Short mmCIF file of C-alpha atoms and ligand atoms in Angstrom, two decimals:
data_model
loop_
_atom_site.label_atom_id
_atom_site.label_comp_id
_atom_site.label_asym_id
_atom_site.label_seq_id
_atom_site.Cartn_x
_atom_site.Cartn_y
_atom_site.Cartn_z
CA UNK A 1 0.89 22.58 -4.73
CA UNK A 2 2.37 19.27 -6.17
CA UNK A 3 0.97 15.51 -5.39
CA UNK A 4 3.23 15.02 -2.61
CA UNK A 5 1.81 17.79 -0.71
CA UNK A 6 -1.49 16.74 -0.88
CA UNK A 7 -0.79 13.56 0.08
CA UNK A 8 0.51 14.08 3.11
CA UNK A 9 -2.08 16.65 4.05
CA UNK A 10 -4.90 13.47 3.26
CA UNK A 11 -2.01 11.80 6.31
CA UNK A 12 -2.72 14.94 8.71
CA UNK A 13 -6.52 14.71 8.26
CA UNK A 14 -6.36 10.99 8.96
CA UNK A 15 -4.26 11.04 11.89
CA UNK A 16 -6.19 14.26 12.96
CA UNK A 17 -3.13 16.81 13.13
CA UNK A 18 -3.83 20.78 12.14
CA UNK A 19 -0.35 20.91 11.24
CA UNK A 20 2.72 18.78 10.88
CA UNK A 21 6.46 20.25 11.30
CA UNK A 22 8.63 18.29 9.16
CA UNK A 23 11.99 18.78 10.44
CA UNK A 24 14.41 15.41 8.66
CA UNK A 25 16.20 17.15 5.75
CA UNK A 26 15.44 14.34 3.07
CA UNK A 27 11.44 14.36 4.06
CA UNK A 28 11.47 18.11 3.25
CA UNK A 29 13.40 17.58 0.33
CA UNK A 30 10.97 15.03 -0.89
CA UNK A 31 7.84 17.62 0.16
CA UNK A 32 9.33 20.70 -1.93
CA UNK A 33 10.59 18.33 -5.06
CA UNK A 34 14.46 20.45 -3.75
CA UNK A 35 17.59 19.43 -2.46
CA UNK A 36 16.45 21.18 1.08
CA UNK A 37 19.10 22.11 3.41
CA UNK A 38 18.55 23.89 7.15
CA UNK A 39 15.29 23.92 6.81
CA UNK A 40 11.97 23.25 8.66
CA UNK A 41 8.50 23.00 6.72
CA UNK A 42 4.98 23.42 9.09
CA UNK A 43 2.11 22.12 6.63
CA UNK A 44 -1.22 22.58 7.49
CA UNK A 45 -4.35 22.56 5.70
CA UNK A 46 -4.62 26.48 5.14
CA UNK A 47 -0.63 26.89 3.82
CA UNK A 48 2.59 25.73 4.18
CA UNK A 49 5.66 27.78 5.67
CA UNK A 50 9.10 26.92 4.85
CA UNK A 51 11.82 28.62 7.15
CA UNK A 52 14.99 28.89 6.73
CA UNK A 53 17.26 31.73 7.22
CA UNK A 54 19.82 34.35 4.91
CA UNK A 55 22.06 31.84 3.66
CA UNK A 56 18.78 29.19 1.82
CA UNK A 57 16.61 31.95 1.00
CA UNK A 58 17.78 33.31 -2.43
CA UNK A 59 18.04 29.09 -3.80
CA UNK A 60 14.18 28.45 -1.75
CA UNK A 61 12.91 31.05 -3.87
CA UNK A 62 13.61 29.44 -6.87
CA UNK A 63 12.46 26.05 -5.78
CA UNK A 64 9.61 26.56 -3.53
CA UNK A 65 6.70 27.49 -6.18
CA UNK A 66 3.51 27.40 -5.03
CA UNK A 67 4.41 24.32 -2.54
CA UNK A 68 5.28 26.76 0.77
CA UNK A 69 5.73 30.14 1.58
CA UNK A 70 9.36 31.13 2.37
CA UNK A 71 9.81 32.20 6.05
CA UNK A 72 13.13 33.78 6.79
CA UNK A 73 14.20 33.60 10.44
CA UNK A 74 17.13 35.49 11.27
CA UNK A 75 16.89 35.13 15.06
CA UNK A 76 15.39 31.79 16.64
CA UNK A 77 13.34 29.24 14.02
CA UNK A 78 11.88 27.78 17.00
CA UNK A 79 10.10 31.44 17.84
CA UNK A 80 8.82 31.90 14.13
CA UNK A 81 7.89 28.55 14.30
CA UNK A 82 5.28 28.78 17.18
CA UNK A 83 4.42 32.32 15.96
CA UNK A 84 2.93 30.74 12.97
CA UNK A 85 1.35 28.00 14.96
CA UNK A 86 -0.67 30.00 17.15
CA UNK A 87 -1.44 33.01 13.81
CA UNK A 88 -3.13 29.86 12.00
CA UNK A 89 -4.82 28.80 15.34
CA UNK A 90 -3.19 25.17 15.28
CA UNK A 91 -4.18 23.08 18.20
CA UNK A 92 -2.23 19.67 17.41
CA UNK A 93 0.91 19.67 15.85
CA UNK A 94 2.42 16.69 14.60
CA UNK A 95 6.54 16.52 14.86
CA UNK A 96 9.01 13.66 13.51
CA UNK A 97 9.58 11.79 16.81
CA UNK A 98 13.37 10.36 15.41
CA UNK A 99 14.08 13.58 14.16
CA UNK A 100 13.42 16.63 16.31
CA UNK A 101 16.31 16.86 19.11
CA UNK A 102 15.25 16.72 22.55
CA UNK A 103 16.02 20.43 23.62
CA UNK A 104 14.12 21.93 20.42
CA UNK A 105 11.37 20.09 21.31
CA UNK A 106 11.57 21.17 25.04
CA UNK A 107 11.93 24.68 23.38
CA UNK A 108 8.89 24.24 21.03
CA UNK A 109 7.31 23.22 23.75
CA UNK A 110 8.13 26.54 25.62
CA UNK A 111 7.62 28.81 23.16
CA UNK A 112 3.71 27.47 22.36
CA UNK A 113 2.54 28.82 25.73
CA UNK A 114 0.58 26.03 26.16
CA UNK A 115 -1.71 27.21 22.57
CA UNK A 116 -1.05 24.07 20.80
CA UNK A 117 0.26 20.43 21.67
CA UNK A 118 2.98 18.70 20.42
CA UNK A 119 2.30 15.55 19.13
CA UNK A 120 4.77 12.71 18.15
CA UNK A 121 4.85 11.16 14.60
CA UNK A 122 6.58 8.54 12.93
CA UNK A 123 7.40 7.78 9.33
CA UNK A 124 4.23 9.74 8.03
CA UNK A 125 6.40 11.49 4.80
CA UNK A 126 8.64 8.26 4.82
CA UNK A 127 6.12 5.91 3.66
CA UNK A 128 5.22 7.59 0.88
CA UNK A 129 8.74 8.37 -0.24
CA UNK A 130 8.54 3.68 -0.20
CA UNK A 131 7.48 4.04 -3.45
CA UNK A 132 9.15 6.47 -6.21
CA UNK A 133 7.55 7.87 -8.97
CA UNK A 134 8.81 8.27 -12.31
CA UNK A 135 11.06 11.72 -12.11
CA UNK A 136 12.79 9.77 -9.01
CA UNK A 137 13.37 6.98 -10.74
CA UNK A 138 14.83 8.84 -13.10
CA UNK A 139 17.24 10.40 -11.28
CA UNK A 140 18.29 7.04 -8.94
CA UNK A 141 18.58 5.46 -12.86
CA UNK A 142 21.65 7.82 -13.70
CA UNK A 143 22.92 7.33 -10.55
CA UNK A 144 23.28 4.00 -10.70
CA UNK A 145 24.93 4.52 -14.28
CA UNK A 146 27.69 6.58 -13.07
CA UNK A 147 28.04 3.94 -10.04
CA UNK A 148 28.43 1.16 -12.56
CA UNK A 149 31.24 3.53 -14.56
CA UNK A 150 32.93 4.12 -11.37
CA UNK A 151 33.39 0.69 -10.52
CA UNK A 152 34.37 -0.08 -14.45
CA UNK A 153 37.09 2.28 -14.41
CA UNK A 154 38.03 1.34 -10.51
CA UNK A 155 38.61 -2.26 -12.26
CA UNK A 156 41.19 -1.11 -14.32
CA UNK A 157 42.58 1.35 -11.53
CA UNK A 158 43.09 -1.47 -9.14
CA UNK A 159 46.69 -3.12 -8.56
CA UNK A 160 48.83 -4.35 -6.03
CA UNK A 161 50.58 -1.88 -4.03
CA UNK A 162 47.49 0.53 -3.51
CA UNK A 163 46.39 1.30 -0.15
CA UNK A 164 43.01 0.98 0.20
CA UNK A 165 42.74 5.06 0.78
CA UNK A 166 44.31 5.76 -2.38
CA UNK A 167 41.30 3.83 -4.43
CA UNK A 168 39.11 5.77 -2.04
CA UNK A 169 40.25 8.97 -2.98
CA UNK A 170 39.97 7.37 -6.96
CA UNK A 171 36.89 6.73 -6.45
CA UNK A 172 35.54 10.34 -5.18
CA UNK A 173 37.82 11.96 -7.84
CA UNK A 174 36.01 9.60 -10.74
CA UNK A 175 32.27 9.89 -9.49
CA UNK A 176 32.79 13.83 -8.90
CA UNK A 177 34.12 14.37 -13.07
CA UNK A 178 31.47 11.84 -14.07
CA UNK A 179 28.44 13.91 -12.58
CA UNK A 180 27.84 12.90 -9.20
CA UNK A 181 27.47 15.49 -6.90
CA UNK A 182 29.31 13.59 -3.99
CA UNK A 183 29.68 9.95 -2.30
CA UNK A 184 26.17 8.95 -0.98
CA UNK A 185 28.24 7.48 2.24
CA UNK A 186 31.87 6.82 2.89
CA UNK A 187 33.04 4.34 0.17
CA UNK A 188 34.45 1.57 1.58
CA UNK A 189 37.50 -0.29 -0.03
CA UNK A 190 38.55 -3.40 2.47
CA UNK A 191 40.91 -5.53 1.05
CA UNK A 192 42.34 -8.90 2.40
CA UNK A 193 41.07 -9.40 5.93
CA UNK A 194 39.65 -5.86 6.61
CA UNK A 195 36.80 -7.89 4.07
CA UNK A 196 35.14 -9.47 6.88
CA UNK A 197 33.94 -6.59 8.51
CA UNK A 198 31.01 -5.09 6.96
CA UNK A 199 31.33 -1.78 7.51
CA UNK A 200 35.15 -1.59 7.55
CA UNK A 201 36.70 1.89 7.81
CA UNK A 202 39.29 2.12 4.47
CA UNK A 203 42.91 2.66 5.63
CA UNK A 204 46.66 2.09 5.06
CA UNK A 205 46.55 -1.30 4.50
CA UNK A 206 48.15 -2.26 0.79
CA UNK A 207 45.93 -4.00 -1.95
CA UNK A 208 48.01 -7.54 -2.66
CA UNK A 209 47.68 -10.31 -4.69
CA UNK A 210 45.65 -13.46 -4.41
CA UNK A 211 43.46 -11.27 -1.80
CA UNK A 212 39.67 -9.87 -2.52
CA UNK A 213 39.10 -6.57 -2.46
CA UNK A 214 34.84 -5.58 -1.50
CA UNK A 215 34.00 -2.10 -2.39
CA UNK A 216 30.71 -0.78 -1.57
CA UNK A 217 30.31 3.06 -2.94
CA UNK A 218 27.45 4.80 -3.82
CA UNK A 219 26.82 8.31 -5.24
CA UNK A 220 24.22 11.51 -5.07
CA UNK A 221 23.09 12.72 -8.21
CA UNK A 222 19.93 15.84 -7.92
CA UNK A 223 19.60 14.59 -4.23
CA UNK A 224 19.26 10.94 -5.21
CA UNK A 225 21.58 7.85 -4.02
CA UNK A 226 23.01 4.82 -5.43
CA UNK A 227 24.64 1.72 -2.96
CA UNK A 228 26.33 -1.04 -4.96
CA UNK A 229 29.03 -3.35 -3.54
CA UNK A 230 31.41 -5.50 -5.59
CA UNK A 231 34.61 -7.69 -5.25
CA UNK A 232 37.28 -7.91 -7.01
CA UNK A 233 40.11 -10.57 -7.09
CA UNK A 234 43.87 -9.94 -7.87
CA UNK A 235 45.57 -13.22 -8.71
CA UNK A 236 44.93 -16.18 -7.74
CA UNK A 237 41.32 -16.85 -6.34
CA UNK A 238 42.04 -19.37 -4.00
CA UNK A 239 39.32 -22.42 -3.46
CA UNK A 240 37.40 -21.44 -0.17
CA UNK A 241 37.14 -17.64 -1.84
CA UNK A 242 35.47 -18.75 -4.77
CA UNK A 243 32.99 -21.43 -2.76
CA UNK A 244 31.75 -18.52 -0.49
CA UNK A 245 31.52 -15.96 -3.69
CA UNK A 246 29.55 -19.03 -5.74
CA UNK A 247 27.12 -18.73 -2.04
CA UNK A 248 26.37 -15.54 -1.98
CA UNK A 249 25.98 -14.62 -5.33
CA UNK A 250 23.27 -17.92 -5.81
CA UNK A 251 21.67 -16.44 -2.36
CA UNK A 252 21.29 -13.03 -3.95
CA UNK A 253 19.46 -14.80 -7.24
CA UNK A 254 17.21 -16.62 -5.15
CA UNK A 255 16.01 -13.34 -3.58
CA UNK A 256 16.47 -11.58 -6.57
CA UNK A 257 13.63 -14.12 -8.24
CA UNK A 258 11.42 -13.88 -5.82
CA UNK A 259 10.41 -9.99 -6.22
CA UNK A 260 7.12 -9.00 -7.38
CA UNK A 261 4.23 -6.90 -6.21
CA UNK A 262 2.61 -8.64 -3.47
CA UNK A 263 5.68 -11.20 -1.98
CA UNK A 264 6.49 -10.73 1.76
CA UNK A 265 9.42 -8.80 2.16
CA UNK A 266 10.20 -11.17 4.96
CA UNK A 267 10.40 -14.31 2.37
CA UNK A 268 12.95 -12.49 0.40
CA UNK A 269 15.31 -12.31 3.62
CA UNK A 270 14.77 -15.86 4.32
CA UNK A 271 15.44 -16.93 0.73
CA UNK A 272 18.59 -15.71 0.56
CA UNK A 273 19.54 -16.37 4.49
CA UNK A 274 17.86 -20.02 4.33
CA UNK A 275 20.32 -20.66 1.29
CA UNK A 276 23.54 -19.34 3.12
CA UNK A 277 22.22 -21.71 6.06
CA UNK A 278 22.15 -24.76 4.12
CA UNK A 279 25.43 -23.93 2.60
CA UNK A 280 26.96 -24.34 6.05
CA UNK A 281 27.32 -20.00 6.54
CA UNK A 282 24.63 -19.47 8.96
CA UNK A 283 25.59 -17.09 11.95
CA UNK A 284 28.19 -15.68 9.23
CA UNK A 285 25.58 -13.25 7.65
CA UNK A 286 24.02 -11.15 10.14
CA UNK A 287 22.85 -7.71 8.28
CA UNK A 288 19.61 -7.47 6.90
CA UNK A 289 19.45 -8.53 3.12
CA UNK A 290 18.66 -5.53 1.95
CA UNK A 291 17.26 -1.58 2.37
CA UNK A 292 15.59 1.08 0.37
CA UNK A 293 17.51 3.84 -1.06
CA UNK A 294 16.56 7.37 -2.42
CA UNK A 295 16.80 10.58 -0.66
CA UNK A 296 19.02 8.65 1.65
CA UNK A 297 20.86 5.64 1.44
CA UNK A 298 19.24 3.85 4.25
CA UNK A 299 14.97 4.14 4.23
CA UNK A 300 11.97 2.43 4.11
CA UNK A 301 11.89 -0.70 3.13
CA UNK A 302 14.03 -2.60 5.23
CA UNK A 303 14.44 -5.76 3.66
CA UNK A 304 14.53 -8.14 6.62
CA UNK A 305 13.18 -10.96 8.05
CA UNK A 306 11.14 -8.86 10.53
CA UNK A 307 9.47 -6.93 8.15
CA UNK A 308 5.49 -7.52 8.12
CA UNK A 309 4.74 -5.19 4.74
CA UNK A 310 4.40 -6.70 1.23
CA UNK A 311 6.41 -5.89 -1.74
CA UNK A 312 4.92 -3.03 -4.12
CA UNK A 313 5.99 -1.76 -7.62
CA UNK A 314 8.10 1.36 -7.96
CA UNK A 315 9.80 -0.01 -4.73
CA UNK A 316 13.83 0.53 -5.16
CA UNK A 317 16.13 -1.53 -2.99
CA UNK A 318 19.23 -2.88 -2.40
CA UNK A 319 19.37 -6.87 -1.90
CA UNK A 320 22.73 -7.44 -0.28
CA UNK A 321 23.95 -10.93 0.97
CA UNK A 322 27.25 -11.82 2.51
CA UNK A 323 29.83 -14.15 4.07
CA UNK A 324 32.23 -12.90 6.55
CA UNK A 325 34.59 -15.13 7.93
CA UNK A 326 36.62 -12.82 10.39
CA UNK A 327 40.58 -13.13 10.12
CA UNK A 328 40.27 -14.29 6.37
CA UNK A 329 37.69 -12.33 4.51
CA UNK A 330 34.55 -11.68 3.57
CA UNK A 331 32.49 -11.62 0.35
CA UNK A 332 29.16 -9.13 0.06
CA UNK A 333 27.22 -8.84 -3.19
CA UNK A 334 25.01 -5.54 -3.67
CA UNK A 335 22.82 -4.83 -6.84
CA UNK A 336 19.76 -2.35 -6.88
CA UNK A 337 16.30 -3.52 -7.75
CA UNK A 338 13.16 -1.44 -8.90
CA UNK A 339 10.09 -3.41 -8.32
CA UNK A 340 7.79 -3.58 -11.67
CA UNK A 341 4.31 -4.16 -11.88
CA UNK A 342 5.09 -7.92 -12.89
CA UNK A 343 8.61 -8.23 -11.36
CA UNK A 344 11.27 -6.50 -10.85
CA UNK A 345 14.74 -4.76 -12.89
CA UNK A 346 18.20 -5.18 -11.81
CA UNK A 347 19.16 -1.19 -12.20
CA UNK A 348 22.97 -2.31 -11.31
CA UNK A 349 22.80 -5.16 -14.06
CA UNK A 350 26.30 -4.95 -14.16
CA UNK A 351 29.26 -7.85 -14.46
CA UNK A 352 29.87 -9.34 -11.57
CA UNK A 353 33.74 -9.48 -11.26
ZN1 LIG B 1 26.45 -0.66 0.10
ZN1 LIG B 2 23.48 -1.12 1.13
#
């Protein structure tokens, strides 16, 4: 049974749980060291079960080991499920609160005839995926190198004329022949205007000159993400574009220096917001600064100014400051940092353009 596993069997004992049913896709994923899909995993301190049904099976085989026994259910999960609960005499059974949908719950609930309790718990695998050990880093590492190709060869790719859905579809055709499995989210190209929306959804519009162009794409390599967000300029840059660039890119040093073991993730939000503040931006940068990335693009840390939890090494995050100024544009600069034991490493070291 691998390190993870035991870990998170020390979690059960401490927040006295017989068993645990891990039901979010990337948690089980992290659990069996797999790319897990339609799957549930019950751990408990006597085994683990992994079900799944016909179509996993032959591909859980070969990845399950020793970690879990394979469970095939062909008819309900849910009934296998509490079968197994009430063979291995479980009496409180820890779920994922955000990730168990109401009527399976209510069904689970059903189904355990009252023999064991459901009990509701949050973020016990995710905090231990916070910090990434060496084979993870690893994989996030290449990655982030075909991310940085991507948007090498997308600089080269880009001219006036383009809609922004034809660099899209660029961009998934480049990552795809380069190694990636697939886009860790939908990439976003907004160009002009369509800048100052964060999360804008690419379309028709046509790339022109003398207009920015923000692309934030990631990728999935062996289950692992990458988030990186650039902008590019065709033209002319005119003089309030490159002011608001030279902002956010001094914000995201500030942060950037500030990470070590031990900092308040809070202070690296305010660094960067404080900055954008006194340059005369604040209310025009409303996201967090940053967020952890691995299994999925968005987990634990969240690099905000609510956060209570101190910086640790082998921590990976984005650090992500922008300007948007909506009806002209908006400028959002995205690297990805691993947290050393003395400091930290910009993964995405790559030109700013
Ligand atoms: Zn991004
Ligand atoms: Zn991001």
């Amino acid at each position: 049974m691998n390190l993870r596993l035991i870990k998170i069997r020390a979690e059960l004992k401490k927040n006295k749980l017989d068993g645990l049913l891990v039901s979010l896709p990337a948690n089980i994923s992290y659990l069996t060291e797999s790319i897990s899909r339609d799957a549930y995993l019950l751990i408990c301190a006597e085994k683990n079960i992994y079900f799944t049904d016909s179509r996993y099976t032959e591909e859980a085989k070969g990845f399950l080991k020793d970690n879990a026994c394979l469970e095939q259910s062909n008819g309900s999960v849910f009934k296998a499920i509490a079968k197994a609960c009430r063979k291995l005499g479980l009496k409180n059974v820890g779920f994922e609160e955000r990730y168990l949908a109401f009527a399976e719950f209510a069904r689970l609930h059903q189904l355990s005839k009252n023999e064991f309790s459901l009990v509701p718990t949050h973020g016990l695998v995710e905090q231990l995926r916070e910090i990434k050990d060496a084979s993870e880093i690893a994989k996030i590492r290449k990655a982030v190198q075909i991310t940085q190709a991507t948007v090498e060869h997308i600089s080269k790719f880009l001219h006036p004329g383009l809609k922004e859905v034809e660099v899209v579809g660029e961009i998934e055709r480049f990552i795809r022949l380069t190694g990636a499995r697939a886009c860790a989210f939908d990439v976003i190209v907004a160009s002009g205007p369509n800048s100052s929306k964060p999360h804008h959804l690419s379309g028709e519009r046509l790339i022109c000159d003398n207009q920015p162009v923000l692309i934030d794409l990631g990728v999935e390599y062996q289950g692992y993400k990458s988030d990186l967000t650039r902008v590019f300029f065709l033209g002319k840059i005119n003089v309030l574009l490159r002011k608001v660039y030279n902002i956010v890119l001094k914000a995201q040093e500030k942060a950037i220096k500030l990470i070590r073991p031990n900092v308040e993730i809070a202070e690296i939000d305010k660094a960067a917001r404080d900055y954008i503040a006194k340059c005369g931006y604040a209310g025009k940068f409303e996201h967090n600064l940053g967020h952890g990335f691995g299994l999925e693009v968005h987990e634990s840390p969240h690099i905000s100014a609510k956060e209570g939890s101190l910086v640790e090494a082998g921590m990976i995050f984005t650090i992500e400051p922008g300007i948007y100024l909506p009806g002209k544009f908006g400028v959002r600069i995205e690297d990805m940092i691993l947290v050393t034991n003395k400091g930290c490493e910009v993964l995405s070291g790559a030109v700013h353009k």
